Coordinates of C-alpha atoms in Angstrom, one line a residue:
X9 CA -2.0 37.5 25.0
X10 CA -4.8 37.6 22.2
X11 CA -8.6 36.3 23.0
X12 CA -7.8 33.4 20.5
X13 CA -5.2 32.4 22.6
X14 CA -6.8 33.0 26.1
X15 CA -9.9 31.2 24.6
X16 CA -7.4 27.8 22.9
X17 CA -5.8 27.6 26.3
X18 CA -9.2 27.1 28.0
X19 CA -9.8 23.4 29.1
X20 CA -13.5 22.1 27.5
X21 CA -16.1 22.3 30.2
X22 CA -18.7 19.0 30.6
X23 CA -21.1 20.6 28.6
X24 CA -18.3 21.3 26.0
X25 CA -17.7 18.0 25.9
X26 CA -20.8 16.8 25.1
X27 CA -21.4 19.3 22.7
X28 CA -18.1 17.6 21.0
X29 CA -18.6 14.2 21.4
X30 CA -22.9 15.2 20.3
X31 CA -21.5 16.4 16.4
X32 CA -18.7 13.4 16.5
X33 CA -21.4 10.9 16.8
X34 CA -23.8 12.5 14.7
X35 CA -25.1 12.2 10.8
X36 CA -22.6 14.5 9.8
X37 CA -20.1 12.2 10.3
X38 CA -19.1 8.8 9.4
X39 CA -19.4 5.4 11.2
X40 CA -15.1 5.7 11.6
X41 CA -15.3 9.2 13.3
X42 CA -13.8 8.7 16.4
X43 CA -16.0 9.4 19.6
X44 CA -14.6 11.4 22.3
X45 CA -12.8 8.6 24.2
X46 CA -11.2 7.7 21.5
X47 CA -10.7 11.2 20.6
X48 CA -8.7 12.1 24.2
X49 CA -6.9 8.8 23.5
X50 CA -5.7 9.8 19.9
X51 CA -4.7 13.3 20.9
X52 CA -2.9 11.8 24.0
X53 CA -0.6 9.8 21.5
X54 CA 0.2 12.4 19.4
X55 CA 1.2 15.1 22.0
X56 CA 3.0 12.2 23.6
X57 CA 5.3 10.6 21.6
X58 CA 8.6 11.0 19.7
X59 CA 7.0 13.1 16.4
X60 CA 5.7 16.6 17.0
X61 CA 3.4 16.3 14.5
X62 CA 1.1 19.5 12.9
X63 CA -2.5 19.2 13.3
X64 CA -2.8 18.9 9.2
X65 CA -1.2 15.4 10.0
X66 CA -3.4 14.0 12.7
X67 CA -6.7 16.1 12.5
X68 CA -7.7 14.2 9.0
X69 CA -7.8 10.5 10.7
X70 CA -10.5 11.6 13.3
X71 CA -13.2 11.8 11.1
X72 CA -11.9 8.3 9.0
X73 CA -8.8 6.7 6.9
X74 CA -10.0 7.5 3.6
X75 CA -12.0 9.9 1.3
X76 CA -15.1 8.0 1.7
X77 CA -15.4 9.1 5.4
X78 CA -16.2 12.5 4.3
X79 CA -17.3 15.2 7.0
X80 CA -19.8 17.2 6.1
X81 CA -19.9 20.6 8.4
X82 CA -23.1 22.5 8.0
X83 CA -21.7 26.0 8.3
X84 CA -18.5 27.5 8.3
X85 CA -19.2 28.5 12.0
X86 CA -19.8 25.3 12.4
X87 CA -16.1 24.0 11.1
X88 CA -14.4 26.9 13.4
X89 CA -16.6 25.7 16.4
X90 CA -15.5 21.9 16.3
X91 CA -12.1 22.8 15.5
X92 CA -12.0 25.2 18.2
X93 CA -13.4 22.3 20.6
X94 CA -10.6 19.5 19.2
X95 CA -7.9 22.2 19.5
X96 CA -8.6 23.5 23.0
X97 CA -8.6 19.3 24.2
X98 CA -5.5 18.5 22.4
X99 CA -3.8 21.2 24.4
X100 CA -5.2 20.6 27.3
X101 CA -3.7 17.4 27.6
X102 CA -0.6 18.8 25.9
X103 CA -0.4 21.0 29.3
X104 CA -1.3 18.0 31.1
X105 CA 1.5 16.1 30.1
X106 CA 3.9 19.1 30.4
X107 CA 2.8 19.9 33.7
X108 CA 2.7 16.4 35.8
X109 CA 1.8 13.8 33.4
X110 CA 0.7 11.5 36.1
X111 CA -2.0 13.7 36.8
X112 CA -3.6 13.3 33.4
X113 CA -7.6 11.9 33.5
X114 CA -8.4 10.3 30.2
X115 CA -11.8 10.7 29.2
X116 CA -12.9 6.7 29.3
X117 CA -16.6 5.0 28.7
X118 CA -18.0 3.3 31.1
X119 CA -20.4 -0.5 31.2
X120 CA -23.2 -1.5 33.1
X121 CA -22.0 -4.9 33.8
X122 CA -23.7 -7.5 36.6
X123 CA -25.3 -4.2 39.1
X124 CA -22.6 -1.9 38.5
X125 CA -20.6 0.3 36.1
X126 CA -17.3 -0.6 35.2
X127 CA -14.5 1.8 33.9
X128 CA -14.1 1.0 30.0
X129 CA -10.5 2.1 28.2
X130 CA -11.3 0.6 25.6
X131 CA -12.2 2.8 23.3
X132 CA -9.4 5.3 24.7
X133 CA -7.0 2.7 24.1
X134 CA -7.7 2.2 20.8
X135 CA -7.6 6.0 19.6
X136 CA -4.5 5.9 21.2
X137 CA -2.9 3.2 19.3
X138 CA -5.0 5.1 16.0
X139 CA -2.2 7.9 16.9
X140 CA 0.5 5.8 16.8
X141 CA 0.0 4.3 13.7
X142 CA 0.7 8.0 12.3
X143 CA 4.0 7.5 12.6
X144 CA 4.8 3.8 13.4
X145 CA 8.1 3.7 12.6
X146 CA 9.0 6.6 15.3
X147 CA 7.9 4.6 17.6
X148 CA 9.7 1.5 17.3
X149 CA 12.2 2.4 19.7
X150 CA 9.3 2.0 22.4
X151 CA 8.5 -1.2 21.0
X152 CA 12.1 -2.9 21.3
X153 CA 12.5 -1.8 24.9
X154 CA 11.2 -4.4 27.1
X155 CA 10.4 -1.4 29.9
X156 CA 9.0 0.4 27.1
X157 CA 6.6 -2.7 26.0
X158 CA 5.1 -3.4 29.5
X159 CA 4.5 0.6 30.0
X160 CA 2.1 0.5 26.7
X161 CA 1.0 -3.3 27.1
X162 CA -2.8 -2.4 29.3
X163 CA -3.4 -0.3 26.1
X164 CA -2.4 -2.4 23.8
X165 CA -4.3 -4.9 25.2
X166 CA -7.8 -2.9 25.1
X167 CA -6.7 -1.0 21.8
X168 CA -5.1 -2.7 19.1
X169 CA -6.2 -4.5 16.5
X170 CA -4.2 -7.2 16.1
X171 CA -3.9 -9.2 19.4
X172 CA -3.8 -12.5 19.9
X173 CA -6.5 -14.9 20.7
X174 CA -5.1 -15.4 24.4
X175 CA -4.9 -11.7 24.9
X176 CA -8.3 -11.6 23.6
X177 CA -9.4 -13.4 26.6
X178 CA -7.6 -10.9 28.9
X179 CA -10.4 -8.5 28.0
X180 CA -13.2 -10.2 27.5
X181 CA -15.4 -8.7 30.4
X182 CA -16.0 -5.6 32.2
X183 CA -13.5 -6.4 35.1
X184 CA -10.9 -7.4 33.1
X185 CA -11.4 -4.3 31.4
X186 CA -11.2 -2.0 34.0
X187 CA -8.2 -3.0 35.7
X188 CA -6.7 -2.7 32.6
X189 CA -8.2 1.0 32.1
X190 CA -6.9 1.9 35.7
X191 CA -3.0 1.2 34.8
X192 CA -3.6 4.0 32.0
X193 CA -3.1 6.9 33.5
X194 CA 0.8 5.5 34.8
X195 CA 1.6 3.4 31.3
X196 CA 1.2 7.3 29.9
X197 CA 3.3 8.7 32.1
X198 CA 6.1 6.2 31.7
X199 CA 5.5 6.1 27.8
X200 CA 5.7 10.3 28.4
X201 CA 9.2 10.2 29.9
X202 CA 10.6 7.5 27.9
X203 CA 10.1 10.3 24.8
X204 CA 10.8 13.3 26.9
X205 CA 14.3 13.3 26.0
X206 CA 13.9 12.3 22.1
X207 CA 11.8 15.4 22.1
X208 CA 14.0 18.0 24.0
X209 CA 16.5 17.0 21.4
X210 CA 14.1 17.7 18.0
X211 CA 12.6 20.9 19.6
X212 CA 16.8 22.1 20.4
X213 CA 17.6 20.8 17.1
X214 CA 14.4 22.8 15.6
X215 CA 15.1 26.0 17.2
X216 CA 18.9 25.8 15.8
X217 CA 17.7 25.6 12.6
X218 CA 15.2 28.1 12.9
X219 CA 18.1 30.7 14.4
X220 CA 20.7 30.0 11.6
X221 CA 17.6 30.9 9.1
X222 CA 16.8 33.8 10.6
X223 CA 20.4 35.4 10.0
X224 CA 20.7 37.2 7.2
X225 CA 23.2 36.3 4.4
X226 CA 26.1 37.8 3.6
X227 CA 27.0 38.4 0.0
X228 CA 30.6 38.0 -0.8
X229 CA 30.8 42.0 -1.9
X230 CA 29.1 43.2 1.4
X231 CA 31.2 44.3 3.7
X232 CA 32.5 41.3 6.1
X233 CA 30.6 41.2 9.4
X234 CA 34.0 41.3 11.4
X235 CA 34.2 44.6 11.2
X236 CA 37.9 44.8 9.3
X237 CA 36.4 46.9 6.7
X238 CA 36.9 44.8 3.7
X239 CA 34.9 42.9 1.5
X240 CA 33.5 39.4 2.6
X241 CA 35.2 37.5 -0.1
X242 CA 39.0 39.6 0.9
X243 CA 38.6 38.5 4.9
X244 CA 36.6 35.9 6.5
X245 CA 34.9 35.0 3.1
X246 CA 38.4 33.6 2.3
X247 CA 37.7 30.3 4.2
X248 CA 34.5 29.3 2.5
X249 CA 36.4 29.1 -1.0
X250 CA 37.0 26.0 -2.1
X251 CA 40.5 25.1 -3.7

């Protein structure tokens, strides 16, 4: 196993993560760069749901949705460093999920509300629907299942955009919010299993592919793989000719 590999593999410490979330919130960034919580949220999406997506696809929308939310990285130790930081968190929960995915802990905000803090989702939530919206369409199966629609409903409720006034009110303060935030963890575990078999069957479907490409070809003059020491095209080439 290589040190890049040991090191990718390596879960963020605290202080990691506050180095992360310290250049995400910073002036090298835009006002749409996601924060951390959002951040875990987002990644959780996309190592969760029916698309395995590359990180070309889903790294870009962290900083912002369009070219005007530049990122501007100082150094090029800089750019390896956050990258580095992003990549070792997005398989940490990847491992997370593979592992017991009831067992994941987002990273959530939390509000000083009446003499005490409060869990806050909210922003987790909202990165999380932010990584569904990569690939909206995959997900519609989720959406038509009425199991599948109350596993995702607390984070739609604290995340998406386009609720309705009377689920509005079911977050409008710091309690509401929390009880919501606490469902979490099991809404992505149920989410999680509803796509585990959807998955099993691209990564089965991927690895056939990648097999078949990875025998060589056979030209119709070389000599046939059976063994019967004639040409392709004379033995079991004959049944690939078209009449």
């Amino acid at each position: 196993m290589s040190n890049n590999f040991k090191k990718l593999a390596q879960p963020l410490s605290q202080k990691e993560i506050e180095e992360l979330d310290g250049f995400l919130m910073s002036d090298s960034t835009s006002y749409k760069t996601m924060p951390t919580s959002a951040l875990d949220g987002y990644l959780t999406a996309v190592a969760s749901g029916p698309a395995m997506l590359k990180p070309s696809e889903w790294m870009p929308k962290i900083w912002g949705s369009t070219e005007d939310h530049l990122l501007e990285f100082e150094t090029m130790t800089q750019a390896e460093r956050i990258t580095e930081l992003i990549m070792r968190q997005f398989n940490d929960v990847t491992k997370s999920l593979l592992g017991c995915p009831e067992t994941l802990e987002p990273i959530f905000d939390d509000f000083y509300f009446q003499s005490r803090f409060y869990i806050d989702g909210e922003m987790w939530a909202y990165g999380y629907m932010q990584g569904i919206e990569l690939c909206r369409n995959l997900w519609q199966p989720l959406f038509d299942d009425p199991d599948g629609q109350n596993a995702l409903r607390p984070i739609y409720l604290l995340g998406a955009e386009d609720v309705t006034p009377e689920e509005e009110l079911l977050t409008e303060i710091p309690p509401q919010r929390e009880e919501l935030s606490k469902q979490i963890p099991d809404s992505v575990a149920r989410i999680y299993y509803f796509w585990l078999p959807y998955r099993e069957a691209v990564a089965e479907r991927t690895v056939a592919i990648n097999i078949q490409r990875d025998q060589p070809k056979v030209g119709r003059n070389d000599p046939c793989p059976c063994g019967s020491g004639k040409k392709f095209k004379k033995c079991c080439g004959l049944a690939t000719t078209l009449y």
